[in-house]
mmCIF file of C-alpha atoms in Angstrom:
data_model
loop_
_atom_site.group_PDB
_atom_site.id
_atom_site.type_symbol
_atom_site.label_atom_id
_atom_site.label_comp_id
_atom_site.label_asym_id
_atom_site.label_seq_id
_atom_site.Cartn_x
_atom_site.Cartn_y
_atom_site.Cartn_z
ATOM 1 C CA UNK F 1 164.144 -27.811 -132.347
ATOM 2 C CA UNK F 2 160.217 -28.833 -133.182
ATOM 3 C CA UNK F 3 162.457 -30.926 -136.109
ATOM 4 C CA UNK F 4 164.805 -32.493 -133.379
ATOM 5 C CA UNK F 5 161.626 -33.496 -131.248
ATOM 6 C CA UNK F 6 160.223 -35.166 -133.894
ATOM 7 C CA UNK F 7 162.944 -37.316 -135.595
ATOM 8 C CA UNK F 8 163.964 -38.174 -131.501
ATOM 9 C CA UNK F 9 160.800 -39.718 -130.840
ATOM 10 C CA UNK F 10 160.391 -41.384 -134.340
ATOM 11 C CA UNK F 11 163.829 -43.149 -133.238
ATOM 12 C CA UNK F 12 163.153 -44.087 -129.923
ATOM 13 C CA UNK F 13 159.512 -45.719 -131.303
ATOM 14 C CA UNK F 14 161.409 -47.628 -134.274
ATOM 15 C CA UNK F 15 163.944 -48.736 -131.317
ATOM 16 C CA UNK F 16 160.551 -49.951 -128.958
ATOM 17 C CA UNK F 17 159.127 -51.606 -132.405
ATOM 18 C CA UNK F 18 162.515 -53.586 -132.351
ATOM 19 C CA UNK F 19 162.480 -54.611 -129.139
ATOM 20 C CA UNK F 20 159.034 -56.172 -129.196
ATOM 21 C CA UNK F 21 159.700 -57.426 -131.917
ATOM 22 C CA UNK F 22 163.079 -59.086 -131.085
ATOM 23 C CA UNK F 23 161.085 -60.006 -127.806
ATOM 24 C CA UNK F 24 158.231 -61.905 -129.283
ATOM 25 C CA UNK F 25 160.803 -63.972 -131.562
ATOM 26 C CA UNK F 26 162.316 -64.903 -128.314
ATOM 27 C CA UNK F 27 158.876 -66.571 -127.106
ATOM 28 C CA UNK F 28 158.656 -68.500 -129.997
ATOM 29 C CA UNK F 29 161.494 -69.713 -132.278
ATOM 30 C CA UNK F 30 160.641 -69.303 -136.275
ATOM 31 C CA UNK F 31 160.008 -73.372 -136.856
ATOM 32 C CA UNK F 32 157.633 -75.366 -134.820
ATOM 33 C CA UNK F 33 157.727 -79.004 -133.953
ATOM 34 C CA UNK F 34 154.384 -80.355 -132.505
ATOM 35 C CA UNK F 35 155.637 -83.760 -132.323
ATOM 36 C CA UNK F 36 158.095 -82.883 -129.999
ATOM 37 C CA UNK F 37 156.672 -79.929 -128.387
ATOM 38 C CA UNK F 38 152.841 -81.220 -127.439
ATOM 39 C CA UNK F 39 154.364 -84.037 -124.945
ATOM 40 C CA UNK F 40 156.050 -81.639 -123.609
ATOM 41 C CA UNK F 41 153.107 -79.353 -122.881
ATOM 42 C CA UNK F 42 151.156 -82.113 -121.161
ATOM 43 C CA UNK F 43 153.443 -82.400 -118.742
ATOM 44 C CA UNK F 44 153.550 -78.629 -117.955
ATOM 45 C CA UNK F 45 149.814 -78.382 -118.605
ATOM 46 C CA UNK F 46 149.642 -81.585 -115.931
ATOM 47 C CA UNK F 47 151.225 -79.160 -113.642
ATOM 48 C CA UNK F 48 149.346 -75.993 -114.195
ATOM 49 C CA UNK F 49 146.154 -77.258 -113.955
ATOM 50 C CA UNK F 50 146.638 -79.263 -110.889
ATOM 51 C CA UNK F 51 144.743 -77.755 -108.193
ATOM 52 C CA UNK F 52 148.011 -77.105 -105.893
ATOM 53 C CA UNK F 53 149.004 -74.758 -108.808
ATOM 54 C CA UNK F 54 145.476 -73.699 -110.658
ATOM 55 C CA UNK F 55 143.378 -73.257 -106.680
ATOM 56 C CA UNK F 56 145.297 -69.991 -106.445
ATOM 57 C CA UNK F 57 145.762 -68.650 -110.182
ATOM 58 C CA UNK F 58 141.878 -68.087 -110.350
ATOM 59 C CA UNK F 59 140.263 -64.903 -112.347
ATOM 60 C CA UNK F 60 138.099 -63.811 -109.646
ATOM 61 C CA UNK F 61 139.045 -62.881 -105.995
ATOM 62 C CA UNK F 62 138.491 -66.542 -104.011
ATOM 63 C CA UNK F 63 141.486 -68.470 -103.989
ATOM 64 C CA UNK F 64 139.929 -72.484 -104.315
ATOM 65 C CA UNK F 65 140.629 -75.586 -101.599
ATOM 66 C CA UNK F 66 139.844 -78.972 -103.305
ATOM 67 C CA UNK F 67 141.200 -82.147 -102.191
ATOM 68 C CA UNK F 68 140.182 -85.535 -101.355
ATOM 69 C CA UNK F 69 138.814 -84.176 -97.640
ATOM 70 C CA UNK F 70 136.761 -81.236 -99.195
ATOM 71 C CA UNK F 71 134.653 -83.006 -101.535
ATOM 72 C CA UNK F 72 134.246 -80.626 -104.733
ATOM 73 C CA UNK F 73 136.185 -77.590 -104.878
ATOM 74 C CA UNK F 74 135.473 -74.916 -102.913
ATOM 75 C CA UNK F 75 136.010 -71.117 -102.345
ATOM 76 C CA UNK F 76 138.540 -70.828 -99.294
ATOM 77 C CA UNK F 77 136.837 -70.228 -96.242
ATOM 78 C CA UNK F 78 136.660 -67.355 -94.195
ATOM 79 C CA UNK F 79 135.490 -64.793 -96.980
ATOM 80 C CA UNK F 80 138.989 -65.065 -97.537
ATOM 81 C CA UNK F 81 139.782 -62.670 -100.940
ATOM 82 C CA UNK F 82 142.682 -61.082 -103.071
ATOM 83 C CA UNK F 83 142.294 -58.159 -101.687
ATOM 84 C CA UNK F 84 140.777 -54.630 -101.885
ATOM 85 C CA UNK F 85 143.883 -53.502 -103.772
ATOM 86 C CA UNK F 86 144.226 -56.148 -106.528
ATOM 87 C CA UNK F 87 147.641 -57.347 -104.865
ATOM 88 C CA UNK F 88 146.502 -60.753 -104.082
ATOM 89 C CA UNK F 89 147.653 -60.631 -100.671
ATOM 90 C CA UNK F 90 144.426 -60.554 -98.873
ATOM 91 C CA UNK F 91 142.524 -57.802 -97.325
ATOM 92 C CA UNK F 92 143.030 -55.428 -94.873
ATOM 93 C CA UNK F 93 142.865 -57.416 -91.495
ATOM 94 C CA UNK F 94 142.793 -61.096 -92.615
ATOM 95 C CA UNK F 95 145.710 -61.033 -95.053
ATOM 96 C CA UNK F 96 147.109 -64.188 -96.801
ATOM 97 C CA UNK F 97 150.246 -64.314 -94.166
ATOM 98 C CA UNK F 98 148.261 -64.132 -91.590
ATOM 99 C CA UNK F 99 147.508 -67.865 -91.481
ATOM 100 C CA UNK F 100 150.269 -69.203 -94.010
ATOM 101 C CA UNK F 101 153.640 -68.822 -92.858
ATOM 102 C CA UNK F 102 157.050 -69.610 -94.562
ATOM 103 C CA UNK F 103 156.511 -73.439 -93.496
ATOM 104 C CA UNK F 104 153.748 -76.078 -93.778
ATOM 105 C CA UNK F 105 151.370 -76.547 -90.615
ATOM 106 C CA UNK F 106 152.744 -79.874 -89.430
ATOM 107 C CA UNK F 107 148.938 -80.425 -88.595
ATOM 108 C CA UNK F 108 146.044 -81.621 -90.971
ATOM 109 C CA UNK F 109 144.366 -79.083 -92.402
ATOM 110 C CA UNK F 110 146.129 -76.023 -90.974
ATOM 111 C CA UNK F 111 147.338 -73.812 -93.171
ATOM 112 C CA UNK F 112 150.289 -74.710 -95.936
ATOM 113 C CA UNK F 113 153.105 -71.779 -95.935
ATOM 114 C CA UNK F 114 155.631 -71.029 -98.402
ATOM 115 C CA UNK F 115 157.465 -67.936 -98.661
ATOM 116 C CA UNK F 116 155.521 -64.656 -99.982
ATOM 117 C CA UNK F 117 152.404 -66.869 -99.725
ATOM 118 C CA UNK F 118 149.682 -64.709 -102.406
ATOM 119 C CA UNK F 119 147.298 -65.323 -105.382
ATOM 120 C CA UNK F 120 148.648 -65.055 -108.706
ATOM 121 C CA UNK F 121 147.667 -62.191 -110.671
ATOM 122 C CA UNK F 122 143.935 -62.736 -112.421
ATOM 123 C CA UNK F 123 145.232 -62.272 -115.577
ATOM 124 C CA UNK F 124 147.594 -65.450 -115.129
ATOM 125 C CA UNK F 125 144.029 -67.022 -114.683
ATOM 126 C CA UNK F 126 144.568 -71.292 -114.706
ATOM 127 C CA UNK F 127 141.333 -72.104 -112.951
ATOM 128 C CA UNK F 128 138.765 -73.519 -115.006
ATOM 129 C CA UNK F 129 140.989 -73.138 -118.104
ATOM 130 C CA UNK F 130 141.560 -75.120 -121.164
ATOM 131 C CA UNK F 131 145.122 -76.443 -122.095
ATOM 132 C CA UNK F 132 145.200 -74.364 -125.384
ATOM 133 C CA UNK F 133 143.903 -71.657 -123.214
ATOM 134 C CA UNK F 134 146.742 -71.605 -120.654
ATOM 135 C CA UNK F 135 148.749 -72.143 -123.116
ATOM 136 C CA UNK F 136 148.185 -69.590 -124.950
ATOM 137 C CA UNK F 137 148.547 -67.227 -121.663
ATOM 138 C CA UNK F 138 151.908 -68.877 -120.534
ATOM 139 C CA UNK F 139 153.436 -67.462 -123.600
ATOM 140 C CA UNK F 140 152.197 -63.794 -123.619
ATOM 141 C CA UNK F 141 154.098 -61.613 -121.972
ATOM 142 C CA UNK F 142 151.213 -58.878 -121.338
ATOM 143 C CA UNK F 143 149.578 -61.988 -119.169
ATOM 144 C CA UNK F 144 152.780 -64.034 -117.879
ATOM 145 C CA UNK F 145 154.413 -61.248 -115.905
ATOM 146 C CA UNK F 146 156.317 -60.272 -119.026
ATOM 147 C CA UNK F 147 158.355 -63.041 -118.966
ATOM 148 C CA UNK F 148 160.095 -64.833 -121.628
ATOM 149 C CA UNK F 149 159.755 -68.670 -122.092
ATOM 150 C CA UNK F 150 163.236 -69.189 -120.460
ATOM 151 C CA UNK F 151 162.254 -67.144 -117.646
ATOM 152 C CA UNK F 152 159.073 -68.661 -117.156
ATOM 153 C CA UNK F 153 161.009 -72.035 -116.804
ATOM 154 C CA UNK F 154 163.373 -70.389 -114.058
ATOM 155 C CA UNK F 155 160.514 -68.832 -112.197
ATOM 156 C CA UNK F 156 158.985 -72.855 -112.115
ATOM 157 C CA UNK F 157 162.451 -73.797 -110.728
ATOM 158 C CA UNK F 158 163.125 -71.635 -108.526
ATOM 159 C CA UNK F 159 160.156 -69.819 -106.811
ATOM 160 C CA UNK F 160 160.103 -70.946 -102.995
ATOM 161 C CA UNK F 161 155.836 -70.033 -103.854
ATOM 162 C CA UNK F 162 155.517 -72.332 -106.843
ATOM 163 C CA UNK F 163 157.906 -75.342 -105.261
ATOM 164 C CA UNK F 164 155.143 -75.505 -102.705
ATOM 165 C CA UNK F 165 153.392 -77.341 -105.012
ATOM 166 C CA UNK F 166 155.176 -79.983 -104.819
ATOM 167 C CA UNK F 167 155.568 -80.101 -100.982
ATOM 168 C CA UNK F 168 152.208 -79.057 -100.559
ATOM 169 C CA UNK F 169 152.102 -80.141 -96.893
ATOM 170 C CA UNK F 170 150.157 -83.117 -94.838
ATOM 171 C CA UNK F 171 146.872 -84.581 -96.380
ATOM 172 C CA UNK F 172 147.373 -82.878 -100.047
ATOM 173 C CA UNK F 173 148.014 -84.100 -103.195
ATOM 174 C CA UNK F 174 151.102 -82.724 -104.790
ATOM 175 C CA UNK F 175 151.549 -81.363 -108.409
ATOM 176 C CA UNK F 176 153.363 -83.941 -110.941
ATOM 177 C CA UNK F 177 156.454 -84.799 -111.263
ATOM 178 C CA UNK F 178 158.855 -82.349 -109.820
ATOM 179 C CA UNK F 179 160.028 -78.219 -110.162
ATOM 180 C CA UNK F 180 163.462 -79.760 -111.956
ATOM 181 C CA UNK F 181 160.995 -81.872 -114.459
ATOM 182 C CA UNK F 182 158.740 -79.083 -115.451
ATOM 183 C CA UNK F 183 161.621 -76.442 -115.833
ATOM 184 C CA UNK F 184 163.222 -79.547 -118.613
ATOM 185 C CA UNK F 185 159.666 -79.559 -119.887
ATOM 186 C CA UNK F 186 159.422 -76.086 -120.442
ATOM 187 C CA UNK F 187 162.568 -75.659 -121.910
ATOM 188 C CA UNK F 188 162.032 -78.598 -124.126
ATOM 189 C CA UNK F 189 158.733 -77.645 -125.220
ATOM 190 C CA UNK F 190 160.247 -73.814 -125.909
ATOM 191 C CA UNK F 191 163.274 -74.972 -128.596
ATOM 192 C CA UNK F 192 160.304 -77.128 -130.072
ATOM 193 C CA UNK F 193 158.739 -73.829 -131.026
ATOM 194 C CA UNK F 194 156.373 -73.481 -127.831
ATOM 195 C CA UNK F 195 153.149 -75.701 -130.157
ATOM 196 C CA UNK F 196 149.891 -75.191 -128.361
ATOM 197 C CA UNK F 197 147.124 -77.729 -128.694
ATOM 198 C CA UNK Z 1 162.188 -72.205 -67.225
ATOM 199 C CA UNK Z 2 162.592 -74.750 -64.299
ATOM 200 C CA UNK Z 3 159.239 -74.952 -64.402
ATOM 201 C CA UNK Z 4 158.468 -78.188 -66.929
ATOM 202 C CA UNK Z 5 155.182 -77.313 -68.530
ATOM 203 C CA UNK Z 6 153.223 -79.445 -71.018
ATOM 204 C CA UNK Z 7 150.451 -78.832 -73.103
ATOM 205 C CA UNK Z 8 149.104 -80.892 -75.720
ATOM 206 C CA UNK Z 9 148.183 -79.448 -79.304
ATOM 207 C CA UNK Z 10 146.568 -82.166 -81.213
ATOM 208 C CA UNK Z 11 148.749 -85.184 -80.051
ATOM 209 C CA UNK Z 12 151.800 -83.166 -79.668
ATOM 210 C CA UNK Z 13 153.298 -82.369 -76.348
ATOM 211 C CA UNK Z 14 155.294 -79.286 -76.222
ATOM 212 C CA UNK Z 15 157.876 -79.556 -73.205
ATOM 213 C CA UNK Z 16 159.336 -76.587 -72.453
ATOM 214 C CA UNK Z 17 162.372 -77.571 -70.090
ATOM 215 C CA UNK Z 18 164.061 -79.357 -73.732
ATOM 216 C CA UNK Z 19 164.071 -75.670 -75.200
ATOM 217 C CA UNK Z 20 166.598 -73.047 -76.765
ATOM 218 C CA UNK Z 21 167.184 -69.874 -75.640
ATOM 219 C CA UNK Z 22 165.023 -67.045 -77.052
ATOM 220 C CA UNK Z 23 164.446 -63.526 -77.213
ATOM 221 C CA UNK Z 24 161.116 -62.126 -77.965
ATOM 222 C CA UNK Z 25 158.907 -58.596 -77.832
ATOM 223 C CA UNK Z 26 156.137 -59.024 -76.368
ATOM 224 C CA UNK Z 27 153.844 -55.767 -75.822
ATOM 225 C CA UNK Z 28 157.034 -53.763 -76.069
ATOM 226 C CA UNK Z 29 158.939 -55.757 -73.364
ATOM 227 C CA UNK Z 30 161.926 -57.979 -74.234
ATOM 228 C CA UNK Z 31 161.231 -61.429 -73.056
ATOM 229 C CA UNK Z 32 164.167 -64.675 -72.818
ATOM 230 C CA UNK Z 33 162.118 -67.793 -72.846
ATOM 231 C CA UNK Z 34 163.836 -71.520 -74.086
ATOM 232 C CA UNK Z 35 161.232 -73.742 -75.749
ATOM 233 C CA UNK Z 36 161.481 -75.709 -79.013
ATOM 234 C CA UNK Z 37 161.844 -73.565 -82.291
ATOM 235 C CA UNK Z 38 158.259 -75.521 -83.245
ATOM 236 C CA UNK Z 39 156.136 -74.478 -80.728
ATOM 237 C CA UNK Z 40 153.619 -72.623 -81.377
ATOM 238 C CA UNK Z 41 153.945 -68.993 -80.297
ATOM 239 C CA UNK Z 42 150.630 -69.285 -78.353
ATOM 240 C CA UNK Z 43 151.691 -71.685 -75.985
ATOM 241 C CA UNK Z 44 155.150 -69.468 -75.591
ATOM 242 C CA UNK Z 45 152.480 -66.237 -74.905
ATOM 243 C CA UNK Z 46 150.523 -68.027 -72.651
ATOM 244 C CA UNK Z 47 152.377 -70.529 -70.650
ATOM 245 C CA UNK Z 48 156.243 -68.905 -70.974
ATOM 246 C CA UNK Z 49 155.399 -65.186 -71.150
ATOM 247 C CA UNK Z 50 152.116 -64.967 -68.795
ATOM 248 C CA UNK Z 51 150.395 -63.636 -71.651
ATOM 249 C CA UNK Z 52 146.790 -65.351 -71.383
ATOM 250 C CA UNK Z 53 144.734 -62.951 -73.429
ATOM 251 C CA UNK Z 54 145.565 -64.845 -76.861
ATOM 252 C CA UNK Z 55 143.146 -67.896 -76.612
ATOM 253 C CA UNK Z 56 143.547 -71.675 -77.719
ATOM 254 C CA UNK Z 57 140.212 -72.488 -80.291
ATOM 255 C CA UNK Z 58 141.188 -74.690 -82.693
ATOM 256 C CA UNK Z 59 144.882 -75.198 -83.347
ATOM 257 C CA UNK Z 60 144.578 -75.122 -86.911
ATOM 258 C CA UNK Z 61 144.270 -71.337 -87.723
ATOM 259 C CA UNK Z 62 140.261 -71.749 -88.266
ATOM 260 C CA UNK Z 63 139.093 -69.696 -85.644
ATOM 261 C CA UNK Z 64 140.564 -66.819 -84.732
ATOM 262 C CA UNK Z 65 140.490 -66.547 -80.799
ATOM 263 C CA UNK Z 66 144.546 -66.504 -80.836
ATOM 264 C CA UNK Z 67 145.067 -63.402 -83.138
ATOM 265 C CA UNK Z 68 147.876 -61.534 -82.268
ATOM 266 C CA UNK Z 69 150.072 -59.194 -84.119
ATOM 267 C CA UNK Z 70 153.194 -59.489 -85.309
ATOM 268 C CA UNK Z 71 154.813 -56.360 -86.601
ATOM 269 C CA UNK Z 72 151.418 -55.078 -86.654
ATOM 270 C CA UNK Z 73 149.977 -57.932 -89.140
ATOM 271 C CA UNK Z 74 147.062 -60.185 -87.677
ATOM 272 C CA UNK Z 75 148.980 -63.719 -87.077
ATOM 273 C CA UNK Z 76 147.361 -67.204 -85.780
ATOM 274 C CA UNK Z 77 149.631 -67.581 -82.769
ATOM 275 C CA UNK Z 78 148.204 -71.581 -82.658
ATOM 276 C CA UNK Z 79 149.999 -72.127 -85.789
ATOM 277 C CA UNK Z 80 153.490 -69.823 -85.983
ATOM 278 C CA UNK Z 81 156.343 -71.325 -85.445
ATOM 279 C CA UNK Z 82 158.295 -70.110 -82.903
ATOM 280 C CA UNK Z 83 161.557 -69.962 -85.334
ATOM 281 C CA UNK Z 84 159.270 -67.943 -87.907
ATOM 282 C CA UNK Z 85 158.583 -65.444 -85.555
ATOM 283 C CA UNK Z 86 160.204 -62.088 -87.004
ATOM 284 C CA UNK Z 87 159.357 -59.227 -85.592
ATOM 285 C CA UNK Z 88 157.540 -57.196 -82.396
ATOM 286 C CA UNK Z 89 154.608 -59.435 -81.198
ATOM 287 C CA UNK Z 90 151.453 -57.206 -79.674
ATOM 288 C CA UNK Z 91 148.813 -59.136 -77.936
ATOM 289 C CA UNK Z 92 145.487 -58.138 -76.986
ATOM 290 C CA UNK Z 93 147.113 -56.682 -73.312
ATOM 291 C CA UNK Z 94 149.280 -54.636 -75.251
ATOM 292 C CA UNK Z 95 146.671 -52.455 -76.885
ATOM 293 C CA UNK Z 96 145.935 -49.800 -74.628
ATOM 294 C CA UNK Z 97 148.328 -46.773 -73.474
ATOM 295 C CA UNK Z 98 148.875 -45.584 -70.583
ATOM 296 C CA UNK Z 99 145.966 -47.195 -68.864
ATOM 297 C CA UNK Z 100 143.718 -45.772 -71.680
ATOM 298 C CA UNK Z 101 141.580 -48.415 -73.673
ATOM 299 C CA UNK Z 102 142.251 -48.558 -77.284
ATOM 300 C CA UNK Z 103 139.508 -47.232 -79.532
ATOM 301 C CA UNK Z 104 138.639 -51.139 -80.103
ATOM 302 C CA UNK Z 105 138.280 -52.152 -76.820
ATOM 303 C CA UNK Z 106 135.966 -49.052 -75.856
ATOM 304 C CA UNK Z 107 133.880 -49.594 -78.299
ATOM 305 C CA UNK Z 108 133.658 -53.116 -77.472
ATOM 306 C CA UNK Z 109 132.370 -52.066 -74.142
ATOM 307 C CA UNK Z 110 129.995 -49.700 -74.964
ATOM 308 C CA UNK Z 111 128.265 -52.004 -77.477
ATOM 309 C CA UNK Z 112 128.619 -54.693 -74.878
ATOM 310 C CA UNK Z 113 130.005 -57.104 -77.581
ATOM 311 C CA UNK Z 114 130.374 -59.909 -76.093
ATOM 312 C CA UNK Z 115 128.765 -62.962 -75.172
ATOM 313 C CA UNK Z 116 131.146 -65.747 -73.418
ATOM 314 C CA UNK Z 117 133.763 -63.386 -74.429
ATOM 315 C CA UNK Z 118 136.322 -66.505 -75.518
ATOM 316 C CA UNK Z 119 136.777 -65.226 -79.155
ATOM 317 C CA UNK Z 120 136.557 -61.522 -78.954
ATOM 318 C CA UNK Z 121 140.120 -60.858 -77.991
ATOM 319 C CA UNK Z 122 141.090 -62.469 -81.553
ATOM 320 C CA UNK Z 123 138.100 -60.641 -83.160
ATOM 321 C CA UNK Z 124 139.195 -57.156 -81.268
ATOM 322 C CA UNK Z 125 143.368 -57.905 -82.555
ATOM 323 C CA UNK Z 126 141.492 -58.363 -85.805
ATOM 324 C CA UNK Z 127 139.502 -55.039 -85.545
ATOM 325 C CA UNK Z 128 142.672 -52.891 -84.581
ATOM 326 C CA UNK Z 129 144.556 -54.488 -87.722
ATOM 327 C CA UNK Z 130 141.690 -53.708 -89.895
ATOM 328 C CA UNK Z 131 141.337 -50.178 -88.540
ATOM 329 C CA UNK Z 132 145.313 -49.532 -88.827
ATOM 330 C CA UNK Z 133 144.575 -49.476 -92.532
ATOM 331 C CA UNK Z 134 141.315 -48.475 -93.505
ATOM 332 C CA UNK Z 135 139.652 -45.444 -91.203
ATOM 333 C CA UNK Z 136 136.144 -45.830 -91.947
ATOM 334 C CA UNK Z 137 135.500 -49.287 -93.260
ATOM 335 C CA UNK Z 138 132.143 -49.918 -94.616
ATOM 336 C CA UNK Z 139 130.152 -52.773 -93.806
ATOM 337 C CA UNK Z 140 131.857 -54.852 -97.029
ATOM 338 C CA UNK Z 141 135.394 -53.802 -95.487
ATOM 339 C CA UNK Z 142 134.736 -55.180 -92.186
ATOM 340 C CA UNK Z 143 133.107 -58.638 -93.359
ATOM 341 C CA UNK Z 144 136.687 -58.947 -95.648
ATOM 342 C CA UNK Z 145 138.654 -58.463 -92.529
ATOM 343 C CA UNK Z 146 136.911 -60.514 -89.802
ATOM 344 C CA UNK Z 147 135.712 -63.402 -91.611
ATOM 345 C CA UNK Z 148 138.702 -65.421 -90.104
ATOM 346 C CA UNK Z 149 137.240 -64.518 -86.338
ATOM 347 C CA UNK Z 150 134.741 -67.201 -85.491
ATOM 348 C CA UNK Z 151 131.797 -66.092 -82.624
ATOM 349 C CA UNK Z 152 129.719 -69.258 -81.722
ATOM 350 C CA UNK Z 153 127.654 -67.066 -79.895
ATOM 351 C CA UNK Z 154 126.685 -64.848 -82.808
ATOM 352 C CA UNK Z 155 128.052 -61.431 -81.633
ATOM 353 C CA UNK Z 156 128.894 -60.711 -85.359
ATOM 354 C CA UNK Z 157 126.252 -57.152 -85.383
ATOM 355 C CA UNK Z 158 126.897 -55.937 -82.672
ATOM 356 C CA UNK Z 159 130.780 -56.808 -83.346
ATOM 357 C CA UNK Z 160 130.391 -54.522 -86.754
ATOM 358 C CA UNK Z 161 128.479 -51.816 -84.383
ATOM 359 C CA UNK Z 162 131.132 -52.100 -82.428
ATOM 360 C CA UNK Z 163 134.030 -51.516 -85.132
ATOM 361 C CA UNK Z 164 132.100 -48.437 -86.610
ATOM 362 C CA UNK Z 165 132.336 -46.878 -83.158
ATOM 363 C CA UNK Z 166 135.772 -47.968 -82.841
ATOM 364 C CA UNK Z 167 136.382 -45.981 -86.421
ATOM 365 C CA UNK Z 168 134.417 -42.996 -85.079
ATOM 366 C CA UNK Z 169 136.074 -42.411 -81.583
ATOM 367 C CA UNK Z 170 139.894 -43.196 -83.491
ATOM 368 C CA UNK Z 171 138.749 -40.313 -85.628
ATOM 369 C CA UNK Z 172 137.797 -38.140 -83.002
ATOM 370 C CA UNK Z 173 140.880 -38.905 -80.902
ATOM 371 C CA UNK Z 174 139.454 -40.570 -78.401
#
């Protein structure tokens, strides 16, 4: 039986090896072409690090406002945090939905609302970071939400959250470009072997 | 409503006779109003439903005097959308039971919170949300939770006093 238990679990972690394996060839194909793939990262990097996307994928627990009414950029007002339980939805008592809603505020400088409205994880940390440095993130699935590259390109196109960012809502700058642009980007910049700079 | 009511919310006139019908819980009564899916559930509370406890500060969800909850979570009512409202909406005259003050609202009084008094029925919707969750928030807790509540009169000790009490008579039952 002792025999049984061991060969078992000697399979199942040879099965688990595979799979990450297998998994991490899926981020990033054997051959790499920089010359096709860096363009492509600007674009996505242009995106990431604009404040509509990077204000709320901070490392600490204060979401940013910046913009041109705001001067430099600023913790969010009102003490306003990711909350007590790491879920980046705001405290107990002044929670993130409890001034954005699903909508923009139709009004200048009330609150922009997009479904599910929360920080991003502080391990998916954009804020302050260098291209290589996000870059180097985007495509690890221990800090991307174990995503792979293709889903990382859906979640672009298709989170209500992250299309806010470019409809960000009177008196703010959107991201570039568009969600349909930086989902082509990212799958571009994926077959060319995901290059970081 | 036959009545045609119109308030202004920073150039915007909400009329309510151009409305669509509605059906909302307020303080655990069903309410039929008609008003445009935009306006703001304050005005709805206030000038459709007779529910003047919420106050109008500053339209833009930087104050806190309209705090309200919906399903139990603290909402601006200057900035929700009618057609976003989901859910049972409890306003600062739906607190108490059966004539009996919430915990909140006693404490309030015994501390003598406030001051002009305009803000504190946002800050006391703010308390009770803050005070669903946590049962003895320290003083760290309490600053996290009521940092969107604005007091131009400076209540804000005797408004922590005052939720400490809160947390102590909730605990005793009172």
């Amino acid at each position: 039986m002792r025999a049984f238990i061991v060969i078992a679990t000697s399979a199942i972690m040879v099965f688990a090896m595979a799979t990450w394996v297998l998994a991490q060839e899926t981020q990033t194909p054997a051959t790499v072409d920089a010359a096709a793939g860096l363009p492509e990262w600007e674009k996505i990097y242009a995106v990431f690090s604009h404040p509509r996307c990077a204000n709320c994928h901070v490392e600490d627990d204060h979401p940013r406002w910046s913009g041109a009414h705001y001067g430099k950029t600023r913790f969010h007002a009102f003490n306003v945090q990711r909350g007590i339980d790491g879920s980046g939805l705001g405290n107990p008592g002044l929670r993130c939905m409890t001034c954005h809603f699903e909508t923009n505020s139709a009004v200048l400088h009330g609150p922009p609302g997009a479904e599910n409205w929360h920080l991003a994880p502080a391990e998916m940390v954009w804020f302050g970071k260098s291209s290589g440095e996000i870059c180097a993130q985007i495509k690890d699935p221990a800090r991307n939400g174990g995503r792979t590259l293709a889903e990382v390109a859906e979640h672009v196109r298709s989170d209500k959250l992250v299309g806010w960012g470019w409809s960000p809502g009177p008196g703010r700058e959107p991201a570039p470009g568009s969600a349909e642009e930086t989902y082509q980007a990212i799958e571009k910049w994926a077959a060319a072997g995901a290059p970081c700079p | 409503m036959s009545k045609c009511t119109k308030r202004k919310l920073r150039g915007r006139l909400w009329t309510t006779t151009k409305g669509i019908p509605m059906h909302l819980i307020v303080d655990g009564k069903p309410i039929d109003i008609e008003a445009d899916p935009e306006m703001p559930l304050l005005w709805a509370l206030r000038d459709l439903a007779g529910k003047t406890g919420p106050k109008f500060g500053c339209g833009i969800a930087a104050c806190g005097a309209c705090t309200v909850h919906m399903d139990g979570t603290p909402v601006r009512s200057c900035i929700l959308p009618l057609r976003e409202v989901q859910g049972e909406i409890t306003t600062i005259e739906g607190i108490s039971t059966d004539g009996k003050l919430h915990p909140v609202q006693q404490a309030w009084l015994e501390e003598q919170v406030a001051q002009c008094g305009y803000c504190q029925a946002g800050q006391i919707m703010s308390a009770v949300a803050l005070l669903d969750e946590i049962d003895n928030p320290s003083d760290e807790d309490i600053d996290n939770a009521m940092g969107g509540n604005l007091c131009r009169c400076g209540t804000y000790p005797r408004i922590r006093a005052a939720i400490k009490k809160a947390a102590a008579l909730k605990t005793a039952g009172i």
